[in-house]
């Protein structure tokens, strides 16, 4: 039987031949690195609280610090290496969101600051913003109407 | 020249590969084929400001290498068939800008180079042309930027994500007494076998939609 006889057979053939992602290893690494990111955030939180900030300000400082750290690591080409290892562990927290905006900005800098950095900065994060903001508007309207 | 069957052209006047050149990047330098390349460049930017400019430099330098090896000046080349993976074949266009050779820009993804060989050998076989230049280039970083994600993005590549070559290759076709000759060409058809994973380019581009084009030597 020729594997290229029909799309169905070819699909099965490709599935059989293609290497799978090492899901257990990926999950494990994502779990502990993601946990570590959260611990770092929590440490910053405790530190701010110890210094006398109120809880809302502490949360803001945590977000800002983690974003700054992720941007710095992206800029020195370290974040992508951590991300290759940790996967969702660094992509899902706020660090991943920061990286997803900085990385196209770095990549497209060669095309200029307006049409490159400015226009392409949100190619990865754009959909998250569009649907995230749209969803929050809808939820807000519903809350306004029914609560 | 005559057509055999449904897809094959038989070339009677023995178009010949007169000379070849290839310049590659750092990953290829560590591969098993390293000793066959004319030059390996360790810096992916090759001193340029962007990957696209570096890719242009790859094809430009490869073309000047092959012209030097064959001892042919660019004014003796009748036509050039060149292409790459970027929009508007931009690296080939800029790479060929200073050569002053009439230019055919090709896009056939993985098959661009063989496509160039096929078309170039028909030009030689017709007897109208003496020397034809075929060239192609690709660059891992510019291809990732165009088709996947920025390199600095901290995502994981799927195991089926292929690595695009950083480098360029060029040949000069002409006529000579000793080969390798191009005797037959068989362009492939587009066959869509429904692989929708955009990251798995070999299965979705290469054989999911077959563009297997052969030159028989």
CSV table of C-alpha atoms in Angstrom, one decimal:
chain,number,residue,atom,x,y,z
A,1,UNK,CA,0.0,0.0,0.0
A,2,UNK,CA,1.3,3.4,-1.0
A,3,UNK,CA,1.1,5.9,1.9
A,4,UNK,CA,0.3,8.7,-0.5
A,5,UNK,CA,-2.8,7.0,-2.0
A,6,UNK,CA,-5.3,9.1,-0.1
A,7,UNK,CA,-5.3,12.0,2.4
A,8,UNK,CA,-6.5,9.7,5.2
A,9,UNK,CA,-3.7,7.2,4.7
A,10,UNK,CA,-1.2,9.9,4.3
A,11,UNK,CA,-2.4,11.6,7.5
A,12,UNK,CA,-2.0,8.3,9.4
A,13,UNK,CA,1.4,7.7,7.8
A,14,UNK,CA,2.6,11.1,8.9
A,15,UNK,CA,1.2,10.6,12.4
A,16,UNK,CA,3.0,7.3,12.6
A,17,UNK,CA,6.3,8.8,11.4
A,18,UNK,CA,6.3,12.2,13.1
A,19,UNK,CA,8.0,12.3,16.5
A,20,UNK,CA,5.7,13.3,19.4
A,21,UNK,CA,6.4,16.1,21.8
A,22,UNK,CA,7.8,14.8,25.1
A,23,UNK,CA,4.6,15.7,27.0
A,24,UNK,CA,5.6,14.3,30.4
A,25,UNK,CA,9.0,16.1,30.4
A,26,UNK,CA,7.5,19.3,29.0
A,27,UNK,CA,4.7,19.3,31.7
A,28,UNK,CA,7.2,18.6,34.5
A,29,UNK,CA,9.6,21.4,33.4
A,30,UNK,CA,6.6,23.8,32.8
A,31,UNK,CA,5.3,23.0,36.3
A,32,UNK,CA,8.5,23.6,38.3
A,33,UNK,CA,9.7,26.7,36.3
A,34,UNK,CA,6.2,28.2,36.3
A,35,UNK,CA,6.1,27.6,40.0
A,36,UNK,CA,9.4,29.2,40.4
A,37,UNK,CA,8.2,32.3,38.6
A,38,UNK,CA,5.2,32.5,40.9
A,39,UNK,CA,7.6,32.1,43.9
A,40,UNK,CA,9.7,34.9,42.7
A,41,UNK,CA,6.6,37.0,42.3
A,42,UNK,CA,5.5,36.1,45.8
A,43,UNK,CA,8.9,37.0,47.3
A,44,UNK,CA,8.7,40.4,45.7
A,45,UNK,CA,5.2,40.8,47.1
A,46,UNK,CA,6.4,39.9,50.6
A,47,UNK,CA,9.3,42.3,50.3
A,48,UNK,CA,7.1,45.2,49.3
A,49,UNK,CA,4.7,44.4,52.1
A,50,UNK,CA,7.5,44.3,54.5
A,51,UNK,CA,8.6,47.7,53.3
A,52,UNK,CA,5.1,49.0,54.1
A,53,UNK,CA,3.2,49.1,50.7
A,54,UNK,CA,-0.5,48.2,50.7
A,55,UNK,CA,-1.6,45.0,49.0
A,56,UNK,CA,-2.8,46.6,45.7
A,57,UNK,CA,0.5,48.4,45.2
A,58,UNK,CA,2.4,45.3,46.1
A,59,UNK,CA,0.6,43.4,43.3
A,60,UNK,CA,1.4,46.2,40.8
A,61,UNK,CA,5.1,46.1,41.8
A,62,UNK,CA,5.1,42.3,41.3
A,63,UNK,CA,3.7,42.7,37.8
A,64,UNK,CA,6.0,45.5,36.9
A,65,UNK,CA,9.1,43.7,38.2
A,66,UNK,CA,8.3,40.4,36.4
A,67,UNK,CA,7.6,42.2,33.2
A,68,UNK,CA,10.9,44.2,33.5
A,69,UNK,CA,12.8,41.0,34.2
A,70,UNK,CA,11.3,39.2,31.3
A,71,UNK,CA,12.0,42.1,29.0
A,72,UNK,CA,15.6,42.3,30.2
A,73,UNK,CA,16.1,38.5,29.7
A,74,UNK,CA,14.5,38.7,26.2
A,75,UNK,CA,16.8,41.5,25.3
A,76,UNK,CA,20.0,39.6,26.2
A,77,UNK,CA,18.7,36.5,24.3
A,78,UNK,CA,18.3,34.4,27.5
A,79,UNK,CA,14.5,34.3,27.8
A,80,UNK,CA,14.0,32.3,24.6
A,81,UNK,CA,16.4,29.6,25.9
A,82,UNK,CA,14.5,29.4,29.2
A,83,UNK,CA,11.3,29.3,27.2
A,84,UNK,CA,12.6,26.4,25.0
A,85,UNK,CA,13.2,24.4,28.2
A,86,UNK,CA,10.2,25.5,30.3
A,87,UNK,CA,7.5,26.0,27.6
A,88,UNK,CA,4.2,27.0,29.2
A,89,UNK,CA,6.0,27.6,32.5
A,90,UNK,CA,7.3,30.9,31.2
A,91,UNK,CA,4.9,31.6,28.4
A,92,UNK,CA,1.7,31.5,30.5
A,93,UNK,CA,2.6,33.9,33.3
A,94,UNK,CA,2.9,37.6,32.7
A,95,UNK,CA,6.6,37.0,31.7
A,96,UNK,CA,5.4,35.3,28.4
A,97,UNK,CA,3.2,38.2,27.5
A,98,UNK,CA,6.0,40.6,28.0
A,99,UNK,CA,8.3,38.4,25.9
A,100,UNK,CA,5.7,38.1,23.1
A,101,UNK,CA,5.7,41.9,22.7
A,102,UNK,CA,9.4,42.4,23.0
A,103,UNK,CA,10.5,39.7,20.7
A,104,UNK,CA,8.7,41.0,17.5
A,105,UNK,CA,9.9,44.5,18.5
A,106,UNK,CA,13.5,43.2,18.5
A,107,UNK,CA,13.0,41.1,15.4
A,108,UNK,CA,11.5,43.9,13.3
A,109,UNK,CA,13.7,46.7,14.4
A,110,UNK,CA,15.7,46.1,11.2
A,111,UNK,CA,12.7,47.3,9.3
A,112,UNK,CA,12.6,50.7,11.0
A,113,UNK,CA,11.0,52.2,14.1
A,114,UNK,CA,7.7,53.1,12.6
A,115,UNK,CA,6.9,50.3,10.0
A,116,UNK,CA,9.0,47.8,11.8
A,117,UNK,CA,8.9,48.1,15.6
A,118,UNK,CA,5.7,50.2,15.8
A,119,UNK,CA,3.7,48.2,13.3
A,120,UNK,CA,4.9,44.7,14.0
A,121,UNK,CA,5.2,44.8,17.8
A,122,UNK,CA,1.9,43.2,18.4
A,123,UNK,CA,1.9,40.4,15.8
A,124,UNK,CA,2.1,37.8,18.5
A,125,UNK,CA,0.3,39.5,21.4
A,126,UNK,CA,-2.3,41.3,19.2
A,127,UNK,CA,-4.9,38.5,19.1
A,128,UNK,CA,-4.7,38.1,22.9
A,129,UNK,CA,-5.3,41.9,23.3
A,130,UNK,CA,-8.1,42.0,20.8
A,131,UNK,CA,-10.1,39.1,22.2
A,132,UNK,CA,-9.1,39.7,25.8
A,133,UNK,CA,-10.3,43.4,25.6
A,134,UNK,CA,-13.4,42.4,23.6
A,135,UNK,CA,-14.3,39.7,26.1
A,136,UNK,CA,-13.9,42.1,29.0
A,137,UNK,CA,-16.1,44.7,27.4
A,138,UNK,CA,-18.8,42.1,26.9
A,139,UNK,CA,-18.5,40.8,30.5
A,140,UNK,CA,-18.5,44.4,31.7
A,141,UNK,CA,-21.7,45.2,29.7
A,142,UNK,CA,-23.4,42.1,31.1
A,143,UNK,CA,-22.4,42.9,34.6
A,144,UNK,CA,-23.7,46.5,34.1
A,145,UNK,CA,-27.0,45.2,32.8
A,146,UNK,CA,-27.7,42.3,35.1
A,147,UNK,CA,-25.9,42.9,38.4
B,1,UNK,CA,13.9,18.3,-27.1
B,2,UNK,CA,10.7,16.2,-26.9
B,3,UNK,CA,8.1,15.4,-24.4
B,4,UNK,CA,7.9,11.9,-22.9
B,5,UNK,CA,4.7,10.7,-21.3
B,6,UNK,CA,2.8,13.3,-19.3
B,7,UNK,CA,5.4,15.2,-17.3
B,8,UNK,CA,8.9,14.6,-18.7
B,9,UNK,CA,11.0,16.5,-21.1
B,10,UNK,CA,13.9,14.8,-22.8
B,11,UNK,CA,16.8,17.1,-23.6
B,12,UNK,CA,19.0,16.1,-26.5
B,13,UNK,CA,21.8,18.6,-26.5
B,14,UNK,CA,23.3,17.7,-23.2
B,15,UNK,CA,23.1,20.9,-21.1
B,16,UNK,CA,26.0,20.5,-18.6
B,17,UNK,CA,26.7,21.7,-15.1
B,18,UNK,CA,29.9,23.6,-15.7
B,19,UNK,CA,30.6,24.7,-12.1
B,20,UNK,CA,29.0,24.9,-8.7
B,21,UNK,CA,29.4,26.9,-5.6
B,22,UNK,CA,27.8,26.9,-2.1
B,23,UNK,CA,28.3,29.1,0.9
B,24,UNK,CA,26.6,28.2,4.2
B,25,UNK,CA,26.1,29.3,7.7
B,26,UNK,CA,27.2,28.1,11.2
B,27,UNK,CA,24.8,25.1,11.6
B,28,UNK,CA,25.7,23.7,8.2
B,29,UNK,CA,29.4,24.1,9.1
B,30,UNK,CA,28.8,21.4,11.9
B,31,UNK,CA,26.9,19.1,9.6
B,32,UNK,CA,28.2,16.1,7.6
B,33,UNK,CA,28.4,18.0,4.3
B,34,UNK,CA,30.7,20.7,5.6
B,35,UNK,CA,33.6,19.6,3.5
B,36,UNK,CA,31.7,20.1,0.2
B,37,UNK,CA,31.0,23.8,0.8
B,38,UNK,CA,33.1,26.5,-0.7
B,39,UNK,CA,32.8,28.7,2.4
B,40,UNK,CA,31.2,28.5,5.8
B,41,UNK,CA,30.3,31.7,7.6
B,42,UNK,CA,30.2,31.6,11.4
B,43,UNK,CA,28.3,34.9,11.9
B,44,UNK,CA,24.6,34.6,10.9
B,45,UNK,CA,24.6,38.3,10.1
B,46,UNK,CA,27.8,38.1,8.1
B,47,UNK,CA,28.5,41.7,9.1
B,48,UNK,CA,25.2,43.0,7.8
B,49,UNK,CA,22.5,44.9,9.7
B,50,UNK,CA,19.7,42.4,9.1
B,51,UNK,CA,19.2,38.7,8.3
B,52,UNK,CA,17.6,39.7,4.9
B,53,UNK,CA,20.7,41.7,4.0
B,54,UNK,CA,22.9,38.8,5.1
B,55,UNK,CA,20.9,36.4,2.9
B,56,UNK,CA,21.4,38.7,0.0
B,57,UNK,CA,25.1,38.7,0.7
B,58,UNK,CA,25.1,34.9,0.8
B,59,UNK,CA,23.6,34.7,-2.7
B,60,UNK,CA,25.8,37.5,-4.1
B,61,UNK,CA,29.0,36.0,-2.8
B,62,UNK,CA,28.0,32.5,-3.9
B,63,UNK,CA,27.4,33.9,-7.5
B,64,UNK,CA,30.7,35.7,-7.5
B,65,UNK,CA,32.4,32.5,-6.3
B,66,UNK,CA,30.9,30.3,-9.0
B,67,UNK,CA,31.8,32.9,-11.7
B,68,UNK,CA,35.3,32.9,-10.3
B,69,UNK,CA,35.6,29.1,-10.3
B,70,UNK,CA,34.3,28.8,-13.8
B,71,UNK,CA,36.4,31.8,-14.9
B,72,UNK,CA,33.4,33.3,-16.6
B,73,UNK,CA,32.5,37.0,-16.4
B,74,UNK,CA,29.0,38.0,-15.6
B,75,UNK,CA,28.6,39.6,-19.0
B,76,UNK,CA,29.0,36.1,-20.5
B,77,UNK,CA,26.0,34.8,-18.6
B,78,UNK,CA,22.8,35.0,-20.8
B,79,UNK,CA,20.2,34.7,-18.1
B,80,UNK,CA,20.0,34.1,-14.4
B,81,UNK,CA,17.3,32.0,-12.7
B,82,UNK,CA,17.2,32.7,-9.0
B,83,UNK,CA,14.8,32.7,-6.1
B,84,UNK,CA,14.5,32.3,-2.4
B,85,UNK,CA,11.8,32.1,0.3
B,86,UNK,CA,11.3,35.8,1.1
B,87,UNK,CA,8.6,38.1,-0.2
B,88,UNK,CA,9.2,39.2,-3.7
B,89,UNK,CA,12.4,37.1,-3.8
B,90,UNK,CA,14.0,40.0,-2.2
B,91,UNK,CA,17.3,38.5,-1.4
B,92,UNK,CA,17.8,37.2,-4.9
B,93,UNK,CA,16.8,40.6,-6.4
B,94,UNK,CA,19.3,42.5,-4.1
B,95,UNK,CA,21.9,39.8,-4.5
B,96,UNK,CA,21.8,40.0,-8.3
B,97,UNK,CA,21.5,43.8,-8.4
B,98,UNK,CA,25.1,44.5,-9.4
B,99,UNK,CA,25.6,41.6,-11.7
B,100,UNK,CA,23.8,43.2,-14.7
B,101,UNK,CA,22.5,39.8,-15.9
B,102,UNK,CA,18.9,39.5,-17.2
B,103,UNK,CA,17.0,38.0,-14.4
B,104,UNK,CA,14.2,35.5,-13.9
B,105,UNK,CA,12.9,35.5,-10.4
B,106,UNK,CA,11.5,32.1,-9.3
B,107,UNK,CA,9.5,30.9,-6.3
B,108,UNK,CA,9.1,27.1,-5.8
B,109,UNK,CA,9.8,26.9,-2.0
B,110,UNK,CA,12.0,23.9,-1.6
B,111,UNK,CA,12.0,23.2,-5.3
B,112,UNK,CA,13.2,26.6,-6.5
B,113,UNK,CA,16.7,25.5,-7.3
B,114,UNK,CA,15.7,22.5,-9.3
B,115,UNK,CA,13.1,24.6,-11.0
B,116,UNK,CA,15.9,26.9,-12.0
B,117,UNK,CA,18.0,24.0,-13.3
B,118,UNK,CA,15.0,22.7,-15.3
B,119,UNK,CA,14.2,26.0,-17.0
B,120,UNK,CA,17.9,26.9,-17.5
B,121,UNK,CA,18.7,23.6,-19.1
B,122,UNK,CA,15.8,24.1,-21.5
B,123,UNK,CA,17.3,27.5,-22.5
B,124,UNK,CA,20.7,25.8,-23.1
B,125,UNK,CA,19.2,22.9,-24.9
B,126,UNK,CA,17.4,25.2,-27.3
B,127,UNK,CA,20.8,26.4,-28.5
B,128,UNK,CA,20.0,30.1,-28.0
B,129,UNK,CA,22.0,30.5,-24.8
B,130,UNK,CA,25.6,29.7,-24.0
B,131,UNK,CA,25.8,30.2,-20.2
B,132,UNK,CA,22.9,30.2,-17.7
B,133,UNK,CA,23.3,30.9,-14.0
B,134,UNK,CA,21.0,29.2,-11.5
B,135,UNK,CA,21.1,30.3,-7.9
B,136,UNK,CA,19.1,30.2,-4.7
B,137,UNK,CA,19.4,31.1,-1.0
B,138,UNK,CA,17.6,30.8,2.3
B,139,UNK,CA,18.4,31.9,5.8
B,140,UNK,CA,17.2,30.2,8.9
B,141,UNK,CA,16.6,33.5,10.8
B,142,UNK,CA,14.8,35.3,7.9
B,143,UNK,CA,12.6,32.3,7.2
B,144,UNK,CA,11.6,31.9,10.8
B,145,UNK,CA,10.8,35.6,11.0
B,146,UNK,CA,8.7,35.4,7.8
B,147,UNK,CA,6.9,32.0,8.3
B,148,UNK,CA,7.0,31.2,12.1
B,149,UNK,CA,7.8,33.4,15.1
B,150,UNK,CA,10.5,35.8,16.1
B,151,UNK,CA,13.6,34.0,17.3
B,152,UNK,CA,13.5,35.8,20.7
B,153,UNK,CA,10.0,34.4,21.4
B,154,UNK,CA,10.3,31.9,24.3
B,155,UNK,CA,8.2,29.2,22.6
B,156,UNK,CA,8.9,25.5,22.0
B,157,UNK,CA,9.5,24.2,18.5
B,158,UNK,CA,7.4,21.2,17.6
B,159,UNK,CA,9.5,18.1,16.9
B,160,UNK,CA,8.4,18.2,13.3
B,161,UNK,CA,9.6,21.8,12.7
B,162,UNK,CA,12.3,21.6,10.1
B,163,UNK,CA,15.3,23.8,10.1
B,164,UNK,CA,15.8,26.1,7.1
B,165,UNK,CA,19.3,26.1,5.7
B,166,UNK,CA,21.3,29.3,6.1
B,167,UNK,CA,23.2,29.5,2.8
B,168,UNK,CA,23.2,29.9,-0.9
B,169,UNK,CA,24.0,27.7,-3.9
B,170,UNK,CA,24.7,28.5,-7.5
B,171,UNK,CA,25.5,26.6,-10.7
B,172,UNK,CA,26.5,27.6,-14.2
B,173,UNK,CA,24.9,25.6,-17.0
B,174,UNK,CA,26.4,25.5,-20.4
B,175,UNK,CA,27.7,22.9,-22.8
B,176,UNK,CA,30.9,20.8,-22.4
B,177,UNK,CA,32.2,17.5,-23.4
B,178,UNK,CA,32.2,15.9,-20.0
B,179,UNK,CA,29.2,15.9,-17.7
B,180,UNK,CA,27.3,16.0,-15.5
B,181,UNK,CA,24.6,16.5,-18.1
B,182,UNK,CA,20.9,17.2,-17.6
B,183,UNK,CA,19.1,14.6,-19.8
B,184,UNK,CA,15.5,14.7,-18.6
B,185,UNK,CA,13.4,17.0,-16.5
B,186,UNK,CA,10.2,16.0,-14.7
B,187,UNK,CA,8.3,18.8,-12.9
B,188,UNK,CA,6.0,17.6,-10.2
B,189,UNK,CA,2.3,18.3,-9.7
B,190,UNK,CA,0.6,19.9,-6.7
B,191,UNK,CA,-1.0,17.1,-4.7
B,192,UNK,CA,-2.8,18.2,-1.6
B,193,UNK,CA,-2.9,15.4,0.9
B,194,UNK,CA,-4.5,17.5,3.6
B,195,UNK,CA,-1.7,18.1,6.1
B,196,UNK,CA,-2.8,21.3,7.9
B,197,UNK,CA,0.0,21.6,10.5
B,198,UNK,CA,1.8,24.8,9.2
B,199,UNK,CA,4.9,24.0,11.3
B,200,UNK,CA,5.3,20.6,9.7
B,201,UNK,CA,6.5,22.2,6.4
B,202,UNK,CA,8.1,19.1,5.0
B,203,UNK,CA,4.8,17.1,5.1
B,204,UNK,CA,2.5,20.0,4.2
B,205,UNK,CA,4.7,21.7,1.6
B,206,UNK,CA,7.1,19.0,0.4
B,207,UNK,CA,4.9,16.0,0.0
B,208,UNK,CA,1.5,17.0,1.4
B,209,UNK,CA,1.4,19.1,-1.7
B,210,UNK,CA,3.9,17.3,-3.8
B,211,UNK,CA,6.2,19.6,-5.7
B,212,UNK,CA,8.7,16.9,-6.4
B,213,UNK,CA,10.6,18.1,-9.4
B,214,UNK,CA,13.4,16.0,-10.8
B,215,UNK,CA,16.3,16.6,-13.1
B,216,UNK,CA,17.8,13.4,-14.3
B,217,UNK,CA,21.5,13.4,-14.9
